[in-house]
Amino acid sequence: MPALNRSAPPASVRAPVIGAVSTCLVVATVYMTPPIFLEIAQTLRVDPVDARLAFFYVSLTYSLSFFVFGPLSDRFQAKTLATWGTVALVVLLAAASRAQSFGLFIAELAAAGVAAAAIPAATLALMPRIAPPGRAGTYFGVVIAASVAGITVGRSATGIVAGWLGWRSAVLLLALLNAVCLLALAALPRTETADRTTSALDAYRQALRMFTRGRVVRLLGIGALLFFGYLGAVTFLTFRLADPPFGLGASAIGLVSAIGLGALFGAPLSGAMIPRLGARRVVLAALPTALAGILVLAVAPSTPLVAVGLLLVFLGVFSCQPAVLVLLSEAVPAHNRGSASSSYMLTCLCSGSLSTMALGPVWRSHAWPGVITVACAAILAAILLALHATRPRRPQEGDADRAAAGTDSVPTSKK
C-alpha cells in the first residue's frame, strides 16, 4: 500500500488533468456542428444557411448557462455538478445523433449546451480550492488551454469522423467520449469550501451582488472588450482569407486557424508566471501581445504573416485569461469564487457572440479595414481599463480574501 500511495498522483495534480480533459470534450461538443453543416442540411432537409442555427443555439445556451451553474458551483460539490452535467450531456447527444427533424435536433443541442456548461463551471470553481498557494493561475491556465484544444477538436476531428462514418456517428462518438469521462470524474476530490448553508436563491442573489463591486465589473469588462475585439477579428478573417490576394479554400483556412493551438502553451505558462511577476503584469503583457497580433493581421500580405498574427493573438488572449481569473478570485469572498469565474466566462462568450453580429454591418460597409479598426479599438480599451482595474488594492480592502485565495496580484517580493 505505501508503494501505491507514492505512485498515485495527489488530488491537486489529478483533478486539473481530469478537469482539462472533460472541458476539452465539452467545448468540442459545442463547436462540433460548423464542419458538418452541409451534411446536417442534406440529411434533415433544410437549407445549408439554416443549418448554422444549430451552432448558434448551442453556443448561446452554453454561454448563458454559466450564470445558472456559477452560483450552484459555490453551493454544491464540483464533483457532483460535473457528474450530473455530463450524464445529461451524454443522454442529449445520443438523442441528437438520432434526431429525424431539424427542429428536434436544434432543441436537443440547445439543451446539451445547458448541460455542457456545468462541467467547466464546476472545474473552474474547483481549481482555486485545490491549488497549492500561489498556483491557482497555473491551474486556471490548464483549463483555459483545454478549452482552446476543444475548439480545435470540435472544428476538425468532427468533420474528419463525419467524412468517414457520417455526421450522426461523429455526434455519437462525442457522446461516448463524454461518457468515458464519467469514470474519471469519480476521482475528483471533495472539498470543504462548498457552501451548503446558503439556499440556491441566496446563492444567485450573492452572484448578482458581485456586479455591484466596481473592481469585479472592471475585471469582467476587460474580458468583454478583449473577446469582442479578438473574436470579431478572427471570425471575419475567414472572409478576408477567402478573398484576394489569399484566395484560400475552407481546408486551407482551417489549417491556418490551427495555429491557435499555440495557446495551449501560453495559458499554462502565463499561469505559472503569475507567482513570479504578479497577475497584473501578466495581464498588461498579454493584452498588448493580442493587440500586436491584430495589427499584424491588418497588414499581412501573405499567409505566413497571417499565421504569425494569429499566433500572437491567441497567445495574448489566452495568456490573459488565467491572470484575470486569479484577480477575480481575489476580488470576491471565497464562497463566491465559482460565481466569479463563471460570470467571467459568460461575459467573454456573450461579448464574442455579440461581436459577430455587430461587426456584420461594419464588414459590409468598410470591409476588412473597418473590422480591424473596431477590433483594435476594443483591445486598446481593454488595455486602458486593465491599467486601472488591476492596480493593487489598499491592504484594508481585502487582505483576508487574498490570503484565503493563496494567490497575490503582485509578487511577494514587491509587497
mmCIF file of C-alpha atoms in Angstrom:
data_model
loop_
_atom_site.group_PDB
_atom_site.id
_atom_site.type_symbol
_atom_site.label_atom_id
_atom_site.label_comp_id
_atom_site.label_asym_id
_atom_site.label_seq_id
_atom_site.Cartn_x
_atom_site.Cartn_y
_atom_site.Cartn_z
ATOM 1 C CA MET A 1 0.000 0.000 0.000
ATOM 2 C CA PRO A 2 2.732 2.562 0.690
ATOM 3 C CA ALA A 3 4.112 1.980 -2.792
ATOM 4 C CA LEU A 4 0.705 2.559 -4.302
ATOM 5 C CA ASN A 5 0.319 5.755 -2.348
ATOM 6 C CA ARG A 6 3.646 7.051 -3.578
ATOM 7 C CA SER A 7 2.890 6.273 -7.203
ATOM 8 C CA ALA A 8 -0.661 7.606 -7.210
ATOM 9 C CA PRO A 9 -0.879 11.289 -8.185
ATOM 10 C CA PRO A 10 -2.292 13.544 -5.476
ATOM 11 C CA ALA A 11 -5.708 15.098 -5.970
ATOM 12 C CA SER A 12 -4.151 18.524 -6.580
ATOM 13 C CA VAL A 13 -2.404 17.050 -9.633
ATOM 14 C CA ARG A 14 -5.037 14.573 -10.783
ATOM 15 C CA ALA A 15 -8.007 16.978 -10.651
ATOM 16 C CA PRO A 16 -6.629 19.570 -13.145
ATOM 17 C CA VAL A 17 -5.924 16.789 -15.645
ATOM 18 C CA ILE A 18 -9.437 15.365 -15.298
ATOM 19 C CA GLY A 19 -10.936 18.847 -15.491
ATOM 20 C CA ALA A 20 -8.889 19.661 -18.588
ATOM 21 C CA VAL A 21 -9.918 16.517 -20.468
ATOM 22 C CA SER A 22 -13.601 16.887 -19.620
ATOM 23 C CA THR A 23 -13.543 20.608 -20.505
ATOM 24 C CA CYS A 24 -11.853 19.838 -23.834
ATOM 25 C CA LEU A 25 -14.587 17.354 -24.756
ATOM 26 C CA VAL A 26 -17.359 19.706 -23.651
ATOM 27 C CA VAL A 27 -16.048 22.601 -25.745
ATOM 28 C CA ALA A 28 -15.564 20.220 -28.686
ATOM 29 C CA THR A 29 -19.245 19.331 -28.334
ATOM 30 C CA VAL A 30 -20.263 22.998 -28.523
ATOM 31 C CA TYR A 31 -18.089 23.573 -31.628
ATOM 32 C CA MET A 32 -18.829 20.286 -33.398
ATOM 33 C CA THR A 33 -21.500 21.472 -35.877
ATOM 34 C CA PRO A 34 -19.698 24.041 -38.120
ATOM 35 C CA PRO A 35 -17.698 21.385 -40.037
ATOM 36 C CA ILE A 36 -20.835 19.311 -40.701
ATOM 37 C CA PHE A 37 -23.386 21.989 -41.649
ATOM 38 C CA LEU A 38 -23.800 20.636 -45.190
ATOM 39 C CA GLU A 39 -24.221 17.034 -44.051
ATOM 40 C CA ILE A 40 -26.804 18.044 -41.439
ATOM 41 C CA ALA A 41 -28.687 20.135 -44.008
ATOM 42 C CA GLN A 42 -28.777 17.293 -46.507
ATOM 43 C CA THR A 43 -29.926 14.652 -44.024
ATOM 44 C CA LEU A 44 -32.528 16.763 -42.230
ATOM 45 C CA ARG A 45 -33.658 18.507 -45.441
ATOM 46 C CA VAL A 46 -33.021 22.147 -44.540
ATOM 47 C CA ASP A 47 -31.238 24.971 -46.276
ATOM 48 C CA PRO A 48 -27.466 24.991 -45.525
ATOM 49 C CA VAL A 49 -27.774 28.564 -44.228
ATOM 50 C CA ASP A 50 -30.437 27.448 -41.737
ATOM 51 C CA ALA A 51 -28.153 24.636 -40.578
ATOM 52 C CA ARG A 52 -25.990 27.302 -38.945
ATOM 53 C CA LEU A 53 -28.730 27.772 -36.344
ATOM 54 C CA ALA A 54 -27.541 24.523 -34.781
ATOM 55 C CA PHE A 55 -24.303 26.190 -33.690
ATOM 56 C CA PHE A 56 -25.980 29.472 -32.778
ATOM 57 C CA TYR A 57 -28.382 27.898 -30.295
ATOM 58 C CA VAL A 58 -25.941 25.502 -28.655
ATOM 59 C CA SER A 59 -23.343 28.257 -28.206
ATOM 60 C CA LEU A 60 -25.979 30.673 -26.883
ATOM 61 C CA THR A 61 -27.377 28.277 -24.284
ATOM 62 C CA TYR A 62 -23.847 27.218 -23.338
ATOM 63 C CA SER A 63 -22.699 30.767 -22.623
ATOM 64 C CA LEU A 64 -25.865 31.876 -20.800
ATOM 65 C CA SER A 65 -25.866 28.764 -18.629
ATOM 66 C CA PHE A 66 -22.644 29.806 -16.932
ATOM 67 C CA PHE A 67 -24.733 32.148 -14.828
ATOM 68 C CA VAL A 68 -27.013 29.242 -13.933
ATOM 69 C CA PHE A 69 -24.202 26.954 -12.791
ATOM 70 C CA GLY A 70 -21.802 29.547 -11.383
ATOM 71 C CA PRO A 71 -23.749 30.118 -8.130
ATOM 72 C CA LEU A 72 -24.510 26.390 -7.920
ATOM 73 C CA SER A 73 -20.787 25.630 -8.079
ATOM 74 C CA ASP A 74 -20.378 27.699 -4.890
ATOM 75 C CA ARG A 75 -23.109 25.734 -3.108
ATOM 76 C CA PHE A 76 -22.598 22.168 -4.341
ATOM 77 C CA GLN A 77 -19.555 19.966 -4.718
ATOM 78 C CA ALA A 78 -17.842 20.464 -8.081
ATOM 79 C CA LYS A 79 -17.658 16.694 -8.453
ATOM 80 C CA THR A 80 -21.434 16.316 -8.150
ATOM 81 C CA LEU A 81 -22.212 19.191 -10.510
ATOM 82 C CA ALA A 82 -19.791 17.970 -13.187
ATOM 83 C CA THR A 83 -21.016 14.386 -12.956
ATOM 84 C CA TRP A 84 -24.705 15.169 -13.381
ATOM 85 C CA GLY A 85 -23.956 17.687 -16.119
ATOM 86 C CA THR A 86 -22.007 15.031 -18.021
ATOM 87 C CA VAL A 87 -24.781 12.460 -17.599
ATOM 88 C CA ALA A 88 -27.316 14.885 -19.076
ATOM 89 C CA LEU A 89 -24.910 15.842 -21.876
ATOM 90 C CA VAL A 90 -24.338 12.220 -22.884
ATOM 91 C CA VAL A 91 -28.086 11.466 -22.986
ATOM 92 C CA LEU A 92 -28.861 14.584 -25.045
ATOM 93 C CA LEU A 93 -26.021 13.997 -27.515
ATOM 94 C CA ALA A 94 -27.103 10.399 -28.032
ATOM 95 C CA ALA A 95 -30.635 11.633 -28.703
ATOM 96 C CA ALA A 96 -29.400 14.339 -31.098
ATOM 97 C CA SER A 97 -27.464 11.749 -33.088
ATOM 98 C CA ARG A 98 -30.795 10.023 -33.869
ATOM 99 C CA ALA A 99 -32.931 13.148 -34.483
ATOM 100 C CA GLN A 100 -35.169 12.871 -37.548
ATOM 101 C CA SER A 101 -36.166 16.539 -37.783
ATOM 102 C CA PHE A 102 -34.112 19.713 -37.718
ATOM 103 C CA GLY A 103 -36.309 21.319 -35.069
ATOM 104 C CA LEU A 104 -35.810 18.392 -32.707
ATOM 105 C CA PHE A 105 -32.077 18.351 -33.429
ATOM 106 C CA ILE A 106 -31.764 22.052 -32.518
ATOM 107 C CA ALA A 107 -33.822 21.587 -29.346
ATOM 108 C CA GLU A 108 -31.670 18.679 -28.186
ATOM 109 C CA LEU A 109 -28.452 20.527 -28.958
ATOM 110 C CA ALA A 110 -29.674 23.641 -27.137
ATOM 111 C CA ALA A 111 -30.419 21.517 -24.079
ATOM 112 C CA ALA A 112 -26.997 19.892 -24.446
ATOM 113 C CA GLY A 113 -25.445 23.377 -24.336
ATOM 114 C CA VAL A 114 -27.080 23.960 -20.953
ATOM 115 C CA ALA A 115 -25.784 20.665 -19.582
ATOM 116 C CA ALA A 116 -22.322 21.247 -21.057
ATOM 117 C CA ALA A 117 -21.816 24.485 -19.130
ATOM 118 C CA ALA A 118 -21.988 22.607 -15.819
ATOM 119 C CA ILE A 119 -18.640 20.914 -16.418
ATOM 120 C CA PRO A 120 -16.324 23.935 -16.957
ATOM 121 C CA ALA A 121 -18.273 25.906 -14.333
ATOM 122 C CA ALA A 122 -17.565 23.166 -11.800
ATOM 123 C CA THR A 123 -13.950 22.768 -12.916
ATOM 124 C CA LEU A 124 -13.180 26.480 -12.687
ATOM 125 C CA ALA A 125 -14.731 26.595 -9.214
ATOM 126 C CA LEU A 126 -12.649 23.613 -8.095
ATOM 127 C CA MET A 127 -9.240 24.898 -9.246
ATOM 128 C CA PRO A 128 -8.654 27.622 -6.592
ATOM 129 C CA ARG A 129 -9.950 25.266 -3.891
ATOM 130 C CA ILE A 130 -7.332 22.584 -4.548
ATOM 131 C CA ALA A 131 -4.425 24.640 -5.899
ATOM 132 C CA PRO A 132 -1.355 24.942 -3.647
ATOM 133 C CA PRO A 133 -0.594 28.507 -2.523
ATOM 134 C CA GLY A 134 0.383 30.664 -5.478
ATOM 135 C CA ARG A 135 -0.556 28.028 -8.069
ATOM 136 C CA ALA A 136 -4.167 28.972 -8.856
ATOM 137 C CA GLY A 137 -3.082 30.759 -12.036
ATOM 138 C CA THR A 138 -1.357 27.637 -13.327
ATOM 139 C CA TYR A 139 -4.441 25.530 -12.633
ATOM 140 C CA PHE A 140 -6.693 28.055 -14.378
ATOM 141 C CA GLY A 141 -4.243 28.041 -17.295
ATOM 142 C CA VAL A 142 -4.578 24.280 -17.733
ATOM 143 C CA VAL A 143 -8.368 24.546 -18.020
ATOM 144 C CA ILE A 144 -8.169 27.519 -20.412
ATOM 145 C CA ALA A 145 -5.690 25.618 -22.598
ATOM 146 C CA ALA A 146 -8.051 22.653 -22.652
ATOM 147 C CA SER A 147 -10.868 24.861 -23.894
ATOM 148 C CA VAL A 148 -8.647 26.026 -26.780
ATOM 149 C CA ALA A 149 -7.881 22.415 -27.657
ATOM 150 C CA GLY A 150 -11.608 21.666 -27.535
ATOM 151 C CA ILE A 151 -12.357 24.331 -30.140
ATOM 152 C CA THR A 152 -9.790 22.771 -32.481
ATOM 153 C CA VAL A 153 -11.072 19.245 -31.856
ATOM 154 C CA GLY A 154 -14.651 20.313 -32.467
ATOM 155 C CA ARG A 155 -13.822 22.155 -35.684
ATOM 156 C CA SER A 156 -11.551 19.497 -37.161
ATOM 157 C CA ALA A 157 -11.944 15.996 -35.724
ATOM 158 C CA THR A 158 -15.740 16.038 -36.024
ATOM 159 C CA GLY A 159 -15.501 16.833 -39.719
ATOM 160 C CA ILE A 160 -12.968 14.055 -40.274
ATOM 161 C CA VAL A 161 -15.096 11.439 -38.500
ATOM 162 C CA ALA A 162 -18.205 12.625 -40.336
ATOM 163 C CA GLY A 163 -16.378 12.194 -43.643
ATOM 164 C CA TRP A 164 -15.653 8.564 -42.777
ATOM 165 C CA LEU A 165 -18.754 7.444 -40.897
ATOM 166 C CA GLY A 166 -21.351 10.210 -41.267
ATOM 167 C CA TRP A 167 -22.301 13.108 -39.024
ATOM 168 C CA ARG A 168 -24.547 11.020 -36.785
ATOM 169 C CA SER A 169 -21.612 8.775 -35.900
ATOM 170 C CA ALA A 170 -19.459 11.846 -35.187
ATOM 171 C CA VAL A 171 -22.045 13.163 -32.704
ATOM 172 C CA LEU A 172 -22.426 9.739 -31.125
ATOM 173 C CA LEU A 173 -18.641 9.415 -30.771
ATOM 174 C CA LEU A 174 -18.547 12.636 -28.742
ATOM 175 C CA ALA A 175 -21.337 11.260 -26.564
ATOM 176 C CA LEU A 176 -19.294 8.097 -25.932
ATOM 177 C CA LEU A 177 -16.132 10.064 -25.128
ATOM 178 C CA ASN A 178 -18.023 12.198 -22.619
ATOM 179 C CA ALA A 179 -19.452 9.004 -21.127
ATOM 180 C CA VAL A 180 -15.921 7.678 -20.599
ATOM 181 C CA CYS A 181 -15.154 10.917 -18.726
ATOM 182 C CA LEU A 182 -17.736 9.907 -16.129
ATOM 183 C CA LEU A 183 -15.297 7.299 -14.863
ATOM 184 C CA ALA A 184 -12.609 9.929 -14.454
ATOM 185 C CA LEU A 185 -14.935 12.425 -12.761
ATOM 186 C CA ALA A 186 -15.442 9.907 -9.971
ATOM 187 C CA ALA A 187 -11.806 10.567 -8.995
ATOM 188 C CA LEU A 188 -12.338 14.297 -8.420
ATOM 189 C CA PRO A 189 -11.779 15.289 -4.795
ATOM 190 C CA ARG A 190 -14.436 16.534 -2.442
ATOM 191 C CA THR A 191 -13.686 19.929 -0.949
ATOM 192 C CA GLU A 192 -14.741 21.626 2.255
ATOM 193 C CA THR A 193 -15.482 25.019 0.735
ATOM 194 C CA ALA A 194 -18.799 24.238 -0.929
ATOM 195 C CA ASP A 195 -21.406 26.372 0.837
ATOM 196 C CA ARG A 196 -24.303 24.131 1.915
ATOM 197 C CA THR A 197 -25.720 26.659 4.385
ATOM 198 C CA THR A 198 -26.823 29.056 1.650
ATOM 199 C CA SER A 199 -30.001 28.391 -0.320
ATOM 200 C CA ALA A 200 -29.885 28.333 -4.104
ATOM 201 C CA LEU A 201 -31.871 31.576 -4.221
ATOM 202 C CA ASP A 202 -29.427 33.282 -1.870
ATOM 203 C CA ALA A 203 -26.535 31.979 -3.974
ATOM 204 C CA TYR A 204 -27.967 33.739 -7.033
ATOM 205 C CA ARG A 205 -28.544 36.900 -5.023
ATOM 206 C CA GLN A 206 -24.921 36.842 -3.906
ATOM 207 C CA ALA A 207 -23.831 36.331 -7.508
ATOM 208 C CA LEU A 208 -25.837 39.358 -8.610
ATOM 209 C CA ARG A 209 -24.330 41.426 -5.793
ATOM 210 C CA MET A 210 -20.902 40.855 -7.290
ATOM 211 C CA PHE A 211 -21.923 43.153 -10.132
ATOM 212 C CA THR A 212 -22.169 46.000 -7.632
ATOM 213 C CA ARG A 213 -18.449 45.676 -6.870
ATOM 214 C CA GLY A 214 -16.551 48.132 -9.025
ATOM 215 C CA ARG A 215 -13.390 46.018 -9.197
ATOM 216 C CA VAL A 216 -15.336 42.927 -10.307
ATOM 217 C CA VAL A 217 -17.197 44.855 -13.011
ATOM 218 C CA ARG A 218 -13.962 46.330 -14.323
ATOM 219 C CA LEU A 219 -12.283 42.911 -14.492
ATOM 220 C CA LEU A 220 -15.299 41.493 -16.324
ATOM 221 C CA GLY A 221 -15.088 44.474 -18.665
ATOM 222 C CA ILE A 222 -11.512 43.529 -19.587
ATOM 223 C CA GLY A 223 -12.709 40.115 -20.747
ATOM 224 C CA ALA A 224 -15.695 41.556 -22.603
ATOM 225 C CA LEU A 225 -13.615 44.072 -24.565
ATOM 226 C CA LEU A 226 -10.862 41.559 -25.284
ATOM 227 C CA PHE A 227 -13.248 38.921 -26.633
ATOM 228 C CA PHE A 228 -15.224 41.463 -28.633
ATOM 229 C CA GLY A 229 -12.093 42.502 -30.487
ATOM 230 C CA TYR A 230 -10.465 39.060 -30.679
ATOM 231 C CA LEU A 231 -13.466 37.009 -31.849
ATOM 232 C CA GLY A 232 -14.658 39.773 -34.134
ATOM 233 C CA ALA A 233 -11.344 39.903 -35.969
ATOM 234 C CA VAL A 234 -10.865 36.119 -36.104
ATOM 235 C CA THR A 235 -14.425 35.500 -37.332
ATOM 236 C CA PHE A 236 -14.160 37.905 -40.256
ATOM 237 C CA LEU A 237 -10.611 36.767 -41.015
ATOM 238 C CA THR A 238 -12.272 33.759 -42.682
ATOM 239 C CA PHE A 239 -13.821 36.074 -45.296
ATOM 240 C CA ARG A 240 -10.564 38.003 -45.618
ATOM 241 C CA LEU A 241 -8.583 34.841 -46.395
ATOM 242 C CA ALA A 242 -11.166 33.697 -48.929
ATOM 243 C CA ASP A 243 -10.798 36.977 -50.864
ATOM 244 C CA PRO A 244 -7.791 38.120 -52.931
ATOM 245 C CA PRO A 245 -4.846 38.192 -52.509
ATOM 246 C CA PHE A 246 -5.149 34.983 -50.472
ATOM 247 C CA GLY A 247 -7.976 33.091 -52.157
ATOM 248 C CA LEU A 248 -7.807 30.206 -49.674
ATOM 249 C CA GLY A 249 -10.309 27.369 -49.546
ATOM 250 C CA ALA A 250 -12.016 26.035 -46.461
ATOM 251 C CA SER A 251 -9.392 23.356 -45.714
ATOM 252 C CA ALA A 252 -6.510 25.801 -46.074
ATOM 253 C CA ILE A 253 -8.241 28.329 -43.824
ATOM 254 C CA GLY A 254 -8.732 25.568 -41.265
ATOM 255 C CA LEU A 255 -5.024 24.736 -41.326
ATOM 256 C CA VAL A 256 -4.090 28.387 -40.818
ATOM 257 C CA SER A 257 -6.559 28.657 -37.945
ATOM 258 C CA ALA A 258 -4.966 25.634 -36.246
ATOM 259 C CA ILE A 259 -2.131 27.942 -35.208
ATOM 260 C CA GLY A 260 -4.409 28.760 -32.254
ATOM 261 C CA LEU A 261 -3.072 25.605 -30.633
ATOM 262 C CA GLY A 262 -0.114 27.758 -29.639
ATOM 263 C CA ALA A 263 -2.358 28.983 -26.809
ATOM 264 C CA LEU A 264 -2.078 25.520 -25.304
ATOM 265 C CA PHE A 265 1.365 26.571 -24.154
ATOM 266 C CA GLY A 266 0.602 30.231 -23.477
ATOM 267 C CA ALA A 267 -2.183 29.715 -20.952
ATOM 268 C CA PRO A 268 -0.366 27.365 -18.530
ATOM 269 C CA LEU A 269 2.877 29.306 -18.976
ATOM 270 C CA SER A 270 1.253 32.593 -18.044
ATOM 271 C CA GLY A 271 -0.396 30.888 -15.077
ATOM 272 C CA ALA A 272 2.981 29.659 -13.899
ATOM 273 C CA MET A 273 4.427 33.164 -14.220
ATOM 274 C CA ILE A 274 1.785 34.773 -12.019
ATOM 275 C CA PRO A 275 3.520 33.919 -8.689
ATOM 276 C CA ARG A 276 6.759 35.427 -10.031
ATOM 277 C CA LEU A 277 5.535 38.501 -11.905
ATOM 278 C CA GLY A 278 2.090 39.050 -10.418
ATOM 279 C CA ALA A 279 -1.241 38.761 -12.210
ATOM 280 C CA ARG A 280 -1.271 42.466 -13.072
ATOM 281 C CA ARG A 281 1.974 42.314 -15.010
ATOM 282 C CA VAL A 282 0.844 39.203 -16.855
ATOM 283 C CA VAL A 283 -2.389 40.934 -17.927
ATOM 284 C CA LEU A 284 -0.539 44.066 -19.013
ATOM 285 C CA ALA A 285 1.881 41.988 -21.084
ATOM 286 C CA ALA A 286 -0.767 39.719 -22.637
ATOM 287 C CA LEU A 287 -3.160 42.428 -23.835
ATOM 288 C CA PRO A 288 -0.548 44.331 -25.926
ATOM 289 C CA THR A 289 0.516 40.968 -27.378
ATOM 290 C CA ALA A 290 -3.031 40.391 -28.594
ATOM 291 C CA LEU A 291 -3.172 43.932 -29.984
ATOM 292 C CA ALA A 292 0.121 43.403 -31.814
ATOM 293 C CA GLY A 293 -1.317 40.254 -33.376
ATOM 294 C CA ILE A 294 -4.391 42.142 -34.616
ATOM 295 C CA LEU A 295 -2.137 44.797 -36.166
ATOM 296 C CA VAL A 296 -0.109 42.112 -37.955
ATOM 297 C CA LEU A 297 -3.346 40.627 -39.327
ATOM 298 C CA ALA A 298 -4.367 44.094 -40.505
ATOM 299 C CA VAL A 299 -1.401 44.496 -42.841
ATOM 300 C CA ALA A 300 -0.289 40.893 -43.509
ATOM 301 C CA PRO A 301 0.204 40.415 -47.280
ATOM 302 C CA SER A 302 0.945 36.682 -47.105
ATOM 303 C CA THR A 303 -0.319 33.548 -45.383
ATOM 304 C CA PRO A 304 2.822 33.053 -43.239
ATOM 305 C CA LEU A 305 2.408 36.541 -41.769
ATOM 306 C CA VAL A 306 -1.267 35.815 -41.119
ATOM 307 C CA ALA A 307 -0.165 32.740 -39.183
ATOM 308 C CA VAL A 308 2.251 34.887 -37.150
ATOM 309 C CA GLY A 309 -0.506 37.380 -36.393
ATOM 310 C CA LEU A 310 -2.884 34.622 -35.301
ATOM 311 C CA LEU A 311 -0.250 33.110 -33.042
ATOM 312 C CA LEU A 312 0.266 36.457 -31.316
ATOM 313 C CA VAL A 313 -3.476 36.993 -30.956
ATOM 314 C CA PHE A 314 -4.134 33.583 -29.418
ATOM 315 C CA LEU A 315 -1.106 33.775 -27.146
ATOM 316 C CA GLY A 316 -2.157 37.197 -25.909
ATOM 317 C CA VAL A 317 -5.826 36.336 -25.391
ATOM 318 C CA PHE A 318 -5.362 33.017 -23.632
ATOM 319 C CA SER A 319 -2.357 34.143 -21.604
ATOM 320 C CA CYS A 320 -4.544 36.923 -20.230
ATOM 321 C CA GLN A 321 -7.341 34.601 -19.089
ATOM 322 C CA PRO A 322 -5.658 32.833 -16.125
ATOM 323 C CA ALA A 323 -4.376 36.133 -14.741
ATOM 324 C CA VAL A 324 -7.790 37.807 -14.852
ATOM 325 C CA LEU A 325 -9.375 34.740 -13.239
ATOM 326 C CA VAL A 326 -6.832 34.933 -10.418
ATOM 327 C CA LEU A 327 -7.591 38.629 -9.908
ATOM 328 C CA LEU A 328 -11.313 37.845 -9.833
ATOM 329 C CA SER A 329 -10.822 35.116 -7.238
ATOM 330 C CA GLU A 330 -9.055 37.690 -5.071
ATOM 331 C CA ALA A 331 -11.733 40.338 -5.583
ATOM 332 C CA VAL A 332 -14.623 38.290 -4.159
ATOM 333 C CA PRO A 333 -15.183 36.289 -0.961
ATOM 334 C CA ALA A 334 -14.203 32.621 -1.039
ATOM 335 C CA HIS A 335 -17.823 31.455 -1.264
ATOM 336 C CA ASN A 336 -18.366 33.470 -4.479
ATOM 337 C CA ARG A 337 -15.334 32.372 -6.484
ATOM 338 C CA GLY A 338 -17.240 29.841 -8.577
ATOM 339 C CA SER A 339 -19.781 32.512 -9.489
ATOM 340 C CA ALA A 340 -16.995 34.952 -10.338
ATOM 341 C CA SER A 341 -15.237 32.528 -12.694
ATOM 342 C CA SER A 342 -18.492 31.558 -14.406
ATOM 343 C CA SER A 343 -19.544 35.195 -14.730
ATOM 344 C CA TYR A 344 -16.252 35.908 -16.458
ATOM 345 C CA MET A 345 -16.772 33.079 -18.954
ATOM 346 C CA LEU A 346 -20.359 34.228 -19.528
ATOM 347 C CA THR A 347 -19.206 37.800 -20.156
ATOM 348 C CA CYS A 348 -16.465 36.768 -22.583
ATOM 349 C CA LEU A 349 -18.593 34.336 -24.585
ATOM 350 C CA CYS A 350 -21.582 36.675 -24.857
ATOM 351 C CA SER A 351 -19.370 39.580 -25.883
ATOM 352 C CA GLY A 352 -17.702 37.424 -28.520
ATOM 353 C CA SER A 353 -21.083 36.356 -29.901
ATOM 354 C CA LEU A 354 -22.220 39.978 -29.944
ATOM 355 C CA SER A 355 -19.173 40.973 -31.972
ATOM 356 C CA THR A 356 -20.033 38.579 -34.799
ATOM 357 C CA MET A 357 -23.410 40.319 -35.177
ATOM 358 C CA ALA A 358 -22.276 43.887 -34.512
ATOM 359 C CA LEU A 359 -19.383 43.737 -36.976
ATOM 360 C CA GLY A 360 -21.543 42.392 -39.822
ATOM 361 C CA PRO A 361 -22.653 45.878 -40.945
ATOM 362 C CA VAL A 362 -19.084 47.120 -40.467
ATOM 363 C CA TRP A 363 -17.805 44.423 -42.831
ATOM 364 C CA ARG A 364 -20.423 45.256 -45.455
ATOM 365 C CA SER A 365 -19.699 48.984 -45.250
ATOM 366 C CA HIS A 366 -15.943 49.137 -44.658
ATOM 367 C CA ALA A 367 -14.724 45.565 -45.254
ATOM 368 C CA TRP A 368 -11.556 44.325 -43.512
ATOM 369 C CA PRO A 369 -10.119 47.764 -42.569
ATOM 370 C CA GLY A 370 -13.322 48.631 -40.730
ATOM 371 C CA VAL A 371 -13.398 45.346 -38.794
ATOM 372 C CA ILE A 372 -9.750 45.671 -37.820
ATOM 373 C CA THR A 373 -10.239 49.268 -36.664
ATOM 374 C CA VAL A 374 -13.086 48.267 -34.335
ATOM 375 C CA ALA A 375 -11.179 45.229 -33.052
ATOM 376 C CA CYS A 376 -8.080 47.314 -32.279
ATOM 377 C CA ALA A 377 -10.200 49.941 -30.532
ATOM 378 C CA ALA A 378 -11.810 47.271 -28.328
ATOM 379 C CA ILE A 379 -8.495 45.739 -27.265
ATOM 380 C CA LEU A 380 -6.935 49.152 -26.703
ATOM 381 C CA ALA A 381 -9.893 49.972 -24.446
ATOM 382 C CA ALA A 382 -9.237 46.697 -22.604
ATOM 383 C CA ILE A 383 -5.626 47.767 -22.009
ATOM 384 C CA LEU A 384 -6.684 51.142 -20.637
ATOM 385 C CA LEU A 385 -9.280 49.513 -18.401
ATOM 386 C CA ALA A 386 -6.713 46.964 -17.176
ATOM 387 C CA LEU A 387 -4.314 49.726 -16.151
ATOM 388 C CA HIS A 388 -6.999 50.958 -13.776
ATOM 389 C CA ALA A 389 -8.736 47.712 -12.791
ATOM 390 C CA THR A 390 -5.606 45.763 -11.856
ATOM 391 C CA ARG A 391 -3.995 48.357 -9.635
ATOM 392 C CA PRO A 392 -3.065 46.812 -6.253
ATOM 393 C CA ARG A 393 -5.694 47.489 -3.638
ATOM 394 C CA ARG A 394 -5.105 49.069 -0.290
ATOM 395 C CA PRO A 395 -4.418 46.496 2.451
ATOM 396 C CA GLN A 396 -7.697 47.073 4.242
ATOM 397 C CA GLU A 397 -9.756 46.308 1.125
ATOM 398 C CA GLY A 398 -9.276 42.563 1.104
ATOM 399 C CA ASP A 399 -6.191 41.079 2.692
ATOM 400 C CA ALA A 400 -8.276 38.282 4.191
ATOM 401 C CA ASP A 401 -9.655 37.285 0.792
ATOM 402 C CA ARG A 402 -6.204 37.266 -0.798
ATOM 403 C CA ALA A 403 -4.813 35.142 1.965
ATOM 404 C CA ALA A 404 -7.675 32.683 1.602
ATOM 405 C CA ALA A 405 -7.139 32.530 -2.165
ATOM 406 C CA GLY A 406 -3.481 31.607 -1.757
ATOM 407 C CA THR A 407 -2.578 33.953 -4.641
ATOM 408 C CA ASP A 408 -1.423 37.523 -4.991
ATOM 409 C CA SER A 409 -1.854 40.094 -7.690
ATOM 410 C CA VAL A 410 1.671 41.330 -7.118
ATOM 411 C CA PRO A 411 4.876 39.405 -6.493
ATOM 412 C CA THR A 412 5.693 38.682 -2.882
ATOM 413 C CA SER A 413 8.983 40.487 -3.181
ATOM 414 C CA LYS A 414 7.164 43.673 -4.186
ATOM 415 C CA LYS A 415 4.834 43.876 -1.206
#
